[in-house]
XYZ file of C-alpha atoms in Angstrom:
569
model
C -14.927 61.436 43.881
C -14.748 57.490 44.064
C -11.407 56.068 44.804
C -9.882 53.683 42.256
C -9.650 50.004 43.576
C -6.305 48.697 43.942
C -4.817 46.345 41.085
C -2.371 43.748 41.728
C 0.763 44.370 39.852
C 1.170 45.554 36.252
C -1.058 44.096 33.509
C 1.579 41.714 32.335
C 2.021 40.304 35.717
C -1.759 39.825 36.343
C -2.380 37.955 33.295
C 0.237 35.464 34.348
C -0.468 35.547 38.091
C -4.167 35.551 37.776
C -5.968 34.171 34.733
C -9.685 33.643 34.086
C -11.305 30.410 35.067
C -11.752 29.960 31.376
C -8.327 30.200 30.038
C -4.704 31.301 30.866
C -2.625 34.469 29.627
C -2.480 35.090 26.066
C 1.115 33.408 25.743
C -0.803 30.327 26.948
C -4.181 31.169 25.136
C -4.662 27.335 24.145
C -4.110 25.940 27.494
C -6.946 25.639 30.002
C -6.450 26.801 33.614
C -6.341 23.553 35.629
C -9.379 22.736 37.766
C -11.034 19.561 38.966
C -14.281 18.904 37.064
C -17.822 20.041 38.399
C -18.621 16.427 39.109
C -15.643 15.832 41.261
C -16.225 19.132 43.396
C -19.805 18.318 43.812
C -18.850 15.102 45.496
C -16.436 16.771 48.054
C -18.375 19.575 49.751
C -19.359 17.804 52.820
C -22.768 18.307 54.253
C -23.418 21.097 51.741
C -22.944 18.678 48.878
C -25.805 18.507 46.283
C -27.553 15.326 46.115
C -26.421 13.221 43.095
C -29.595 13.079 41.201
C -27.773 12.571 38.016
C -26.510 9.184 39.166
C -29.917 7.731 40.257
C -32.140 5.794 38.036
C -35.603 4.510 38.554
C -35.433 0.818 39.173
C -38.733 -0.752 39.389
C -39.172 -3.343 41.853
C -40.002 -6.692 40.174
C -40.211 -10.275 41.290
C -36.325 -10.811 40.591
C -35.574 -8.136 43.322
C -37.912 -9.995 45.990
C -36.957 -12.929 48.111
C -39.041 -16.032 46.679
C -42.345 -16.576 48.066
C -42.431 -13.092 49.639
C -44.388 -10.139 49.102
C -43.482 -6.421 49.938
C -45.835 -5.376 52.662
C -44.196 -2.042 53.992
C -41.890 0.792 53.181
C -39.765 3.121 55.344
C -37.851 6.367 54.622
C -35.810 8.662 56.689
C -34.612 11.533 54.771
C -32.504 14.592 55.310
C -34.341 17.991 54.038
C -33.459 19.219 50.635
C -31.101 22.002 49.673
C -31.749 25.055 52.035
C -30.637 28.596 51.902
C -27.572 29.564 54.064
C -28.140 30.342 57.716
C -28.290 34.065 58.554
C -24.800 34.034 60.147
C -23.454 32.278 56.900
C -25.074 35.049 54.513
C -23.562 37.580 56.774
C -20.179 36.220 56.523
C -20.511 35.748 52.712
C -21.368 39.554 52.289
C -18.687 40.632 54.697
C -15.974 38.536 52.771
C -17.226 39.773 49.373
C -17.120 43.267 50.437
C -13.573 42.802 51.808
C -12.204 41.297 48.633
C -14.024 43.119 45.856
C -11.988 46.109 46.477
C -9.118 44.521 44.622
C -9.376 44.032 40.988
C -8.442 40.472 39.720
C -8.577 39.382 36.328
C -11.087 36.491 36.085
C -12.875 37.345 39.257
C -15.012 40.219 37.986
C -18.092 38.504 39.104
C -17.146 39.858 42.554
C -18.070 43.238 41.550
C -21.847 42.240 41.056
C -22.161 39.352 43.541
C -24.316 40.622 46.258
C -25.036 38.013 49.177
C -28.246 39.725 50.319
C -29.622 39.447 46.820
C -28.556 35.805 46.257
C -28.774 34.551 49.632
C -31.263 37.009 51.632
C -30.721 36.865 55.562
C -34.572 36.885 55.704
C -34.554 33.518 54.117
C -31.859 32.193 56.528
C -32.146 28.264 56.625
C -35.374 28.051 54.685
C -35.859 25.523 51.942
C -34.667 26.453 48.635
C -36.317 26.126 45.334
C -33.655 23.483 44.568
C -34.678 21.662 47.863
C -38.247 21.436 46.725
C -36.859 19.810 43.346
C -34.679 17.518 45.461
C -37.645 15.934 47.335
C -39.834 15.883 44.348
C -37.208 13.935 42.257
C -36.684 11.478 44.894
C -40.476 11.083 45.337
C -40.815 10.360 41.665
C -37.941 7.740 41.690
C -39.910 6.084 44.608
C -43.006 6.172 42.773
C -41.383 4.435 39.877
C -39.819 1.911 41.830
C -43.123 0.975 43.814
C -45.747 1.626 41.192
C -47.294 -1.811 41.797
C -47.288 -1.532 45.596
C -49.070 2.009 45.203
C -51.381 0.681 42.572
C -52.478 -2.142 45.179
C -52.283 0.264 48.340
C -53.350 3.711 47.409
C -52.847 6.615 49.795
C -54.930 7.308 52.984
C -54.148 8.680 56.378
C -54.502 5.287 58.039
C -52.040 3.484 55.855
C -49.209 5.904 55.100
C -47.748 8.317 57.605
C -45.619 11.268 57.011
C -43.667 12.643 59.801
C -41.569 15.753 59.952
C -39.408 17.592 62.149
C -40.894 20.845 63.463
C -38.569 22.989 61.201
C -40.325 24.433 58.088
C -37.623 23.284 55.661
C -38.502 19.534 56.793
C -42.150 19.997 56.502
C -41.721 21.377 53.071
C -39.329 18.576 52.229
C -42.088 16.247 53.169
C -44.496 17.840 50.928
C -42.212 17.977 48.053
C -41.733 14.189 48.287
C -45.512 13.392 48.422
C -45.838 15.588 45.418
C -43.640 13.316 43.585
C -44.523 10.245 45.153
C -48.379 10.410 44.749
C -48.307 12.516 41.448
C -51.247 11.514 39.247
C -52.804 9.749 42.306
C -55.852 10.832 44.380
C -57.295 9.318 47.393
C -60.563 7.469 46.538
C -60.238 8.405 42.882
C -63.482 10.218 42.957
C -63.521 11.192 39.658
C -63.700 7.704 38.511
C -66.817 7.067 40.510
C -68.427 10.497 39.704
C -66.880 11.695 36.452
C -68.443 15.137 36.705
C -66.274 15.748 39.966
C -63.047 15.489 38.124
C -62.928 19.222 37.699
C -63.655 19.838 41.410
C -60.872 17.672 42.701
C -57.630 19.056 43.964
C -54.674 18.410 41.129
C -52.440 17.461 44.153
C -52.976 14.764 46.588
C -53.717 15.986 50.092
C -51.553 14.610 52.711
C -51.610 14.423 56.394
C -48.034 15.483 57.650
C -47.384 15.147 61.340
C -44.908 17.182 63.381
C -43.564 17.094 67.030
C -42.423 20.534 68.523
C -38.633 20.951 69.056
C -37.507 19.784 72.468
C -40.098 16.757 72.384
C -39.178 15.258 69.036
C -36.899 12.171 70.105
C -36.465 10.829 66.476
C -35.836 13.544 64.007
C -34.690 16.643 65.841
C -33.245 14.469 68.659
C -30.449 16.806 69.714
C -33.112 19.392 70.954
C -34.436 16.562 73.102
C -31.452 15.272 74.875
C -30.012 17.580 77.453
C -27.205 15.369 78.338
C -26.012 15.572 74.719
C -26.204 19.261 74.915
C -24.072 19.532 77.959
C -21.762 16.868 77.534
C -21.159 16.622 73.660
C -22.198 19.957 72.033
C -18.759 22.051 71.668
C -17.035 20.448 74.584
C -13.183 20.489 74.442
C -12.584 16.828 74.104
C -15.265 16.598 71.291
C -13.941 19.431 69.084
C -10.165 18.775 70.031
C -9.401 16.617 66.894
C -11.098 18.893 64.547
C -9.282 22.095 66.197
C -5.845 20.471 66.140
C -6.165 19.578 62.420
C -7.557 23.140 61.594
C -4.686 24.968 63.433
C -2.321 22.592 61.299
C -4.092 23.054 57.845
C -6.049 26.385 57.717
C -3.467 29.052 58.315
C -1.339 27.723 55.431
C -4.462 27.902 53.152
C -5.084 31.349 54.455
C -1.525 32.313 54.084
C -1.482 31.008 50.332
C -4.588 33.014 49.618
C -3.289 36.278 50.937
C 0.084 35.888 49.034
C -1.917 35.701 45.795
C -3.474 39.213 46.817
C -0.337 41.130 46.731
C 0.942 44.031 44.783
C 3.651 43.924 42.220
C 5.825 45.508 45.013
C 4.923 42.674 47.340
C 2.415 44.778 49.476
C -0.484 42.541 51.082
C -3.913 44.008 49.596
C -6.237 41.632 51.609
C -5.362 39.682 54.486
C -7.130 36.428 54.588
C -7.929 34.401 57.772
C -8.529 31.023 58.223
C -12.156 31.818 59.002
C -12.330 33.263 55.436
C -11.091 30.144 53.927
C -13.955 28.132 55.493
C -16.383 30.557 54.297
C -15.215 30.383 50.840
C -15.710 26.512 50.944
C -19.112 26.902 52.562
C -20.205 29.674 49.902
C -18.881 27.083 47.112
C -21.042 24.329 48.631
C -24.169 26.618 48.277
C -23.315 27.758 44.846
C -22.960 24.191 43.572
C -26.047 22.981 45.492
C -28.182 26.063 44.402
C -26.969 26.594 40.825
C -24.402 23.859 39.927
C -22.080 26.776 39.631
C -18.179 26.259 40.197
C -17.200 29.599 38.523
C -17.520 32.150 41.407
C -16.481 30.929 45.069
C -15.262 27.529 44.019
C -12.630 29.109 41.609
C -11.122 31.210 44.873
C -10.068 27.983 46.279
C -7.686 27.555 43.271
C -5.935 30.784 44.441
C -5.595 29.226 48.029
C -3.905 26.260 46.629
C 0.092 26.021 46.451
C 1.741 27.270 43.432
C 4.868 25.142 42.697
C 6.937 27.493 41.056
C 6.548 31.399 41.117
C 9.472 31.702 38.823
C 7.425 30.087 35.833
C 5.473 32.134 33.602
C 2.333 29.972 34.468
C 1.651 30.622 38.066
C -1.383 28.262 38.428
C -1.761 25.584 40.860
C -1.830 22.032 39.437
C -5.136 20.133 39.474
C -3.968 17.904 42.211
C -3.025 20.639 44.359
C -6.533 22.224 44.033
C -8.209 18.834 44.811
C -5.753 18.627 47.608
C -7.199 22.043 49.098
C -10.857 20.871 48.631
C -9.872 17.625 50.445
C -8.339 19.376 53.384
C -11.454 21.467 53.969
C -13.847 18.401 53.562
C -11.726 16.645 56.179
C -11.972 19.562 58.474
C -15.661 19.480 58.346
C -15.740 15.595 58.686
C -13.639 15.637 61.719
C -16.227 18.092 63.352
C -19.204 16.076 62.530
C -17.518 12.851 63.083
C -17.235 13.701 66.859
C -20.092 16.061 67.338
C -22.743 13.687 65.512
C -20.949 10.531 64.516
C -19.249 7.614 65.939
C -16.152 9.651 67.254
C -18.425 9.937 70.506
C -19.822 6.471 71.445
C -22.928 8.353 73.359
C -24.036 9.502 69.953
C -25.356 6.282 68.714
C -27.869 6.260 71.519
C -29.468 9.276 69.858
C -30.615 6.983 67.262
C -32.406 4.518 69.378
C -35.674 6.046 69.434
C -35.615 6.210 65.567
C -34.723 2.528 65.636
C -37.282 1.565 68.175
C -40.265 3.066 66.034
C -38.694 1.258 62.933
C -38.373 -1.971 64.772
C -41.851 -2.115 66.344
C -43.502 -0.879 62.950
C -41.702 -3.636 61.015
C -42.794 -6.053 63.862
C -46.291 -5.367 63.434
C -46.147 -5.511 59.618
C -44.678 -9.202 59.761
C -47.028 -10.450 62.514
C -48.872 -13.570 61.352
C -52.016 -12.001 62.782
C -51.537 -8.381 61.012
C -54.881 -7.518 59.737
C -54.259 -4.856 56.928
C -58.069 -4.341 56.714
C -58.320 -2.759 60.377
C -54.664 -1.716 60.638
C -54.056 -3.601 63.783
C -53.125 -7.242 64.878
C -56.195 -9.453 65.370
C -54.910 -10.600 68.680
C -54.909 -6.915 69.953
C -57.659 -6.280 72.754
C -57.648 -2.439 72.299
C -58.781 -0.187 69.651
C -56.969 3.025 70.493
C -55.723 5.463 68.069
C -52.299 5.577 69.341
C -49.891 5.639 66.126
C -47.379 3.239 67.724
C -49.967 0.522 67.448
C -51.040 1.078 63.845
C -50.226 -0.976 60.934
C -48.797 1.410 58.289
C -47.931 0.269 54.617
C -45.509 2.911 54.586
C -43.758 5.492 56.990
C -41.811 8.391 55.644
C -39.860 10.760 58.057
C -38.265 14.021 57.411
C -35.382 15.512 59.432
C -31.807 16.885 59.474
C -28.402 16.054 58.631
C -27.664 14.858 62.160
C -30.841 12.692 62.030
C -28.991 10.628 59.290
C -25.627 10.818 61.257
C -27.000 9.831 64.650
C -28.985 6.834 63.086
C -25.859 5.851 60.885
C -24.003 5.803 64.106
C -26.492 3.541 65.720
C -26.453 1.034 63.070
C -22.553 1.178 62.808
C -22.654 1.981 58.932
C -19.340 3.980 58.885
C -17.530 2.626 61.758
C -17.304 -1.077 60.678
C -13.361 -0.960 60.636
C -13.261 0.723 64.178
C -10.608 2.996 62.969
C -10.988 6.258 64.832
C -10.665 9.514 62.579
C -7.832 11.792 63.969
C -6.095 14.962 63.409
C -2.682 13.134 62.567
C -3.651 10.589 60.020
C -1.846 10.315 56.643
C -3.562 11.387 53.402
C -3.854 7.770 52.601
C -5.624 6.934 55.758
C -7.970 10.025 55.257
C -8.816 8.570 51.516
C -9.565 5.292 53.191
C -11.979 6.822 56.058
C -15.476 5.435 56.338
C -16.981 8.537 57.456
C -17.350 10.911 54.501
C -20.336 13.339 55.010
C -20.132 14.226 51.245
C -21.231 10.805 50.704
C -23.433 9.887 53.568
C -25.175 13.303 54.577
C -25.517 15.535 51.326
C -28.793 17.653 51.076
C -31.726 15.269 50.814
C -29.832 12.148 52.029
C -31.979 9.481 52.865
C -32.075 5.947 54.167
C -34.849 3.484 53.074
C -36.108 -0.134 54.168
C -38.110 -2.686 52.185
C -40.140 -5.070 54.421
C -41.002 -8.356 52.890
C -43.325 -11.035 54.287
C -43.815 -14.733 53.545
C -46.899 -15.169 51.199
C -48.224 -18.109 53.320
C -48.090 -15.729 56.718
C -51.093 -13.660 55.358
C -53.545 -16.493 55.286
C -53.628 -17.771 58.901
C -57.258 -17.842 59.702
C -56.796 -18.168 63.501
C -56.684 -15.059 65.730
C -53.600 -15.904 67.732
C -53.147 -14.676 71.120
C -50.075 -14.750 73.395
C -51.954 -17.157 75.756
C -54.675 -19.344 74.377
C -56.828 -21.789 76.377
C -55.350 -24.667 74.374
C -51.615 -23.429 75.130
C -50.925 -22.499 71.551
C -48.726 -19.521 70.889
C -48.399 -17.492 67.716
C -45.934 -19.025 65.170
C -42.610 -17.060 64.882
C -42.412 -13.910 62.915
C -40.644 -14.327 59.638
C -39.663 -11.932 56.974
C -36.760 -10.084 55.333
C -35.821 -6.371 55.538
C -33.459 -4.658 52.844
C -31.846 -1.319 53.654
C -30.997 1.404 51.030
C -28.825 4.570 51.761
C -29.065 7.356 49.172
C -31.041 4.981 46.988
C -28.266 2.312 46.821
C -28.714 -1.002 48.634
C -26.300 -1.476 51.430
C -25.621 -4.422 53.652
C -26.558 -3.872 57.441
C -23.368 -4.526 59.522
C -24.223 -8.022 61.034
C -26.184 -9.187 57.883
C -24.562 -11.277 55.401
C -26.585 -10.161 52.322
C -28.802 -7.326 51.317
C -31.974 -9.009 52.232
C -31.385 -9.489 55.900
C -33.470 -12.009 57.669
C -35.805 -10.467 60.374
C -34.625 -12.368 63.199
C -31.093 -11.189 62.553
C -32.087 -7.599 61.694
C -34.158 -7.558 64.956
C -31.384 -8.937 66.907
C -28.946 -6.373 65.565
C -31.034 -3.401 66.231
C -31.812 -4.744 69.783
C -28.097 -5.356 70.619
C -27.394 -1.691 69.294
C -29.870 -0.281 71.687
C -33.391 -0.142 70.353
C -35.965 -0.105 72.906
C -33.686 2.155 75.161
C -34.618 4.280 78.087
C -34.353 7.486 76.218
C -35.201 9.784 79.104
C -32.711 8.258 81.577
C -30.142 8.075 78.741
C -30.726 11.676 78.255
C -31.079 13.198 81.550
C -29.146 16.171 82.294
C -25.969 15.279 84.257
C -26.570 18.554 86.232
C -29.716 17.408 87.795
C -29.758 13.578 88.173
C -33.003 11.947 89.051
C -33.268 9.967 92.406
C -34.073 6.691 90.699
C -30.659 6.709 88.536
C -28.085 7.666 91.183
C -25.276 6.149 88.728
C -25.632 9.280 86.771
C -24.217 11.565 89.529
C -21.171 9.434 89.476
C -20.325 10.372 85.845
C -17.789 12.787 84.946
C -19.164 14.673 82.246
C -16.760 13.965 79.660
C -14.771 10.777 80.716
C -17.724 8.275 79.861
C -18.854 10.167 77.074
C -15.450 9.761 75.307
C -13.908 6.727 76.417
C -14.677 3.131 75.107
C -13.602 1.475 78.179
C -16.393 3.056 80.087
C -18.885 2.088 77.379
C -20.342 -0.802 79.383
C -21.212 1.462 82.386
C -22.754 4.076 79.998
C -24.843 1.298 78.112
C -26.145 0.221 81.534
C -27.555 3.774 81.935
C -28.713 4.329 78.393
C -30.279 0.817 77.998
C -31.953 0.587 81.263
C -34.599 -1.555 79.679
C -33.255 -4.877 78.570
C -32.493 -4.899 74.998
C -33.483 -8.285 74.193
C -36.734 -8.800 76.300
C -37.735 -5.188 76.248
């Protein structure tokens, strides 16, 4: 015979202490339970935040958006994969916690009785791209197609002019494909049906696209942490790296767990569920997936209302205020940000070097596009004496790369996007300081986060008839490369630190990236500290954490990581 589930207190106590998410007790039936708006919650779920499609509109690129007497010649996109399933460990944590708390009946939380993690987030789908993830990238692709319609009309897709490059993870490859469907929807290479109308019924309704990948461990741009032994040894999980996050968690999480446990007591004060700090983090993570998958704040997100402090237990209305509930969400968001700030962000100066190869390929590709002797008919420079098929020497109209959350964070750190004030994020900052922090993963790296670059070339540059060489017999050298680059973060224009306007002059753009470390010696920079190479003896002198964490040693670290001169290459 099944044992009845415990009920917290008598019915009257239940209706005042716990109310449904929709309304309060009968005596307060006209009053809504305080809770932040869905839109507010969506914007404070750290790296599990859903992409804010609702705030993005198609903004067609027109003459007013372009620099005078310039033309758009190249596009770049660096994108995180779309919404994914929870990892297997997350799904197991959801299942364990739901089984733990469904034993107690709580009015307003009846959904727990039928909520089964294995059905909603199967462990067999751990970390795979979710249906919403397909939609994320498809929608972004559609908006890009709308903005660059004229560019696509003028330069239709083929594998020699557009490059799609993905991390080796399936969720990234699928995200790349989802983007291409939206970006090239209604288009087809060669428009064969226009040439031979009867072929229309034989062509694929979706444009086949070449998507390149590099195996994990070899990918130095998109899955770079797997290709950098030094980062694995000296940053990942190291005591000094996780110190601030752990210190903050030690101060904040036990209180949240205690407040939640105190809400799960019988009328006699007996604790029916003992929540741990890990449980609170699991609830926050589950809330993030529920919002990103389904836009649902009526399940796990509501449990964070019970983890929020109640000002007066003497009152008949035992609800936390909306501001206190927001404070609970913010504390968990800050906990997540502190961890990522040091593991992937500017908190560890070494992290910025993990963006150097991505910066190098961006720099070299733009330089090819802006060169006066760029020949788009051949995809090469006319001064080039080789005809190899190396992608690094190809002239692409567009390059689109699909990676991970850390891809965005490493590259953002390289560019200095979220460390302009130089204020280090710590465990002891005031609420006001946390509010003013630059590093907010909810904003910079939600699911499908992206960075884009528009490259504009002076129109006069394309008409030079001379095939310039670096050393002609008459002593002439190529004219200086000119152009402008505009950066977007999550589809909104952003001024690159060091530039004065959104449209950054190429000379300045190049200088900023080179000073930051583009053209770095990645292999030397990422060499294992445990087995330094003979030609880099200075590596053997490095203390594992000292030079990684301390700003005063950054010059020496740069000397190692930037073995190739950043200006001359």
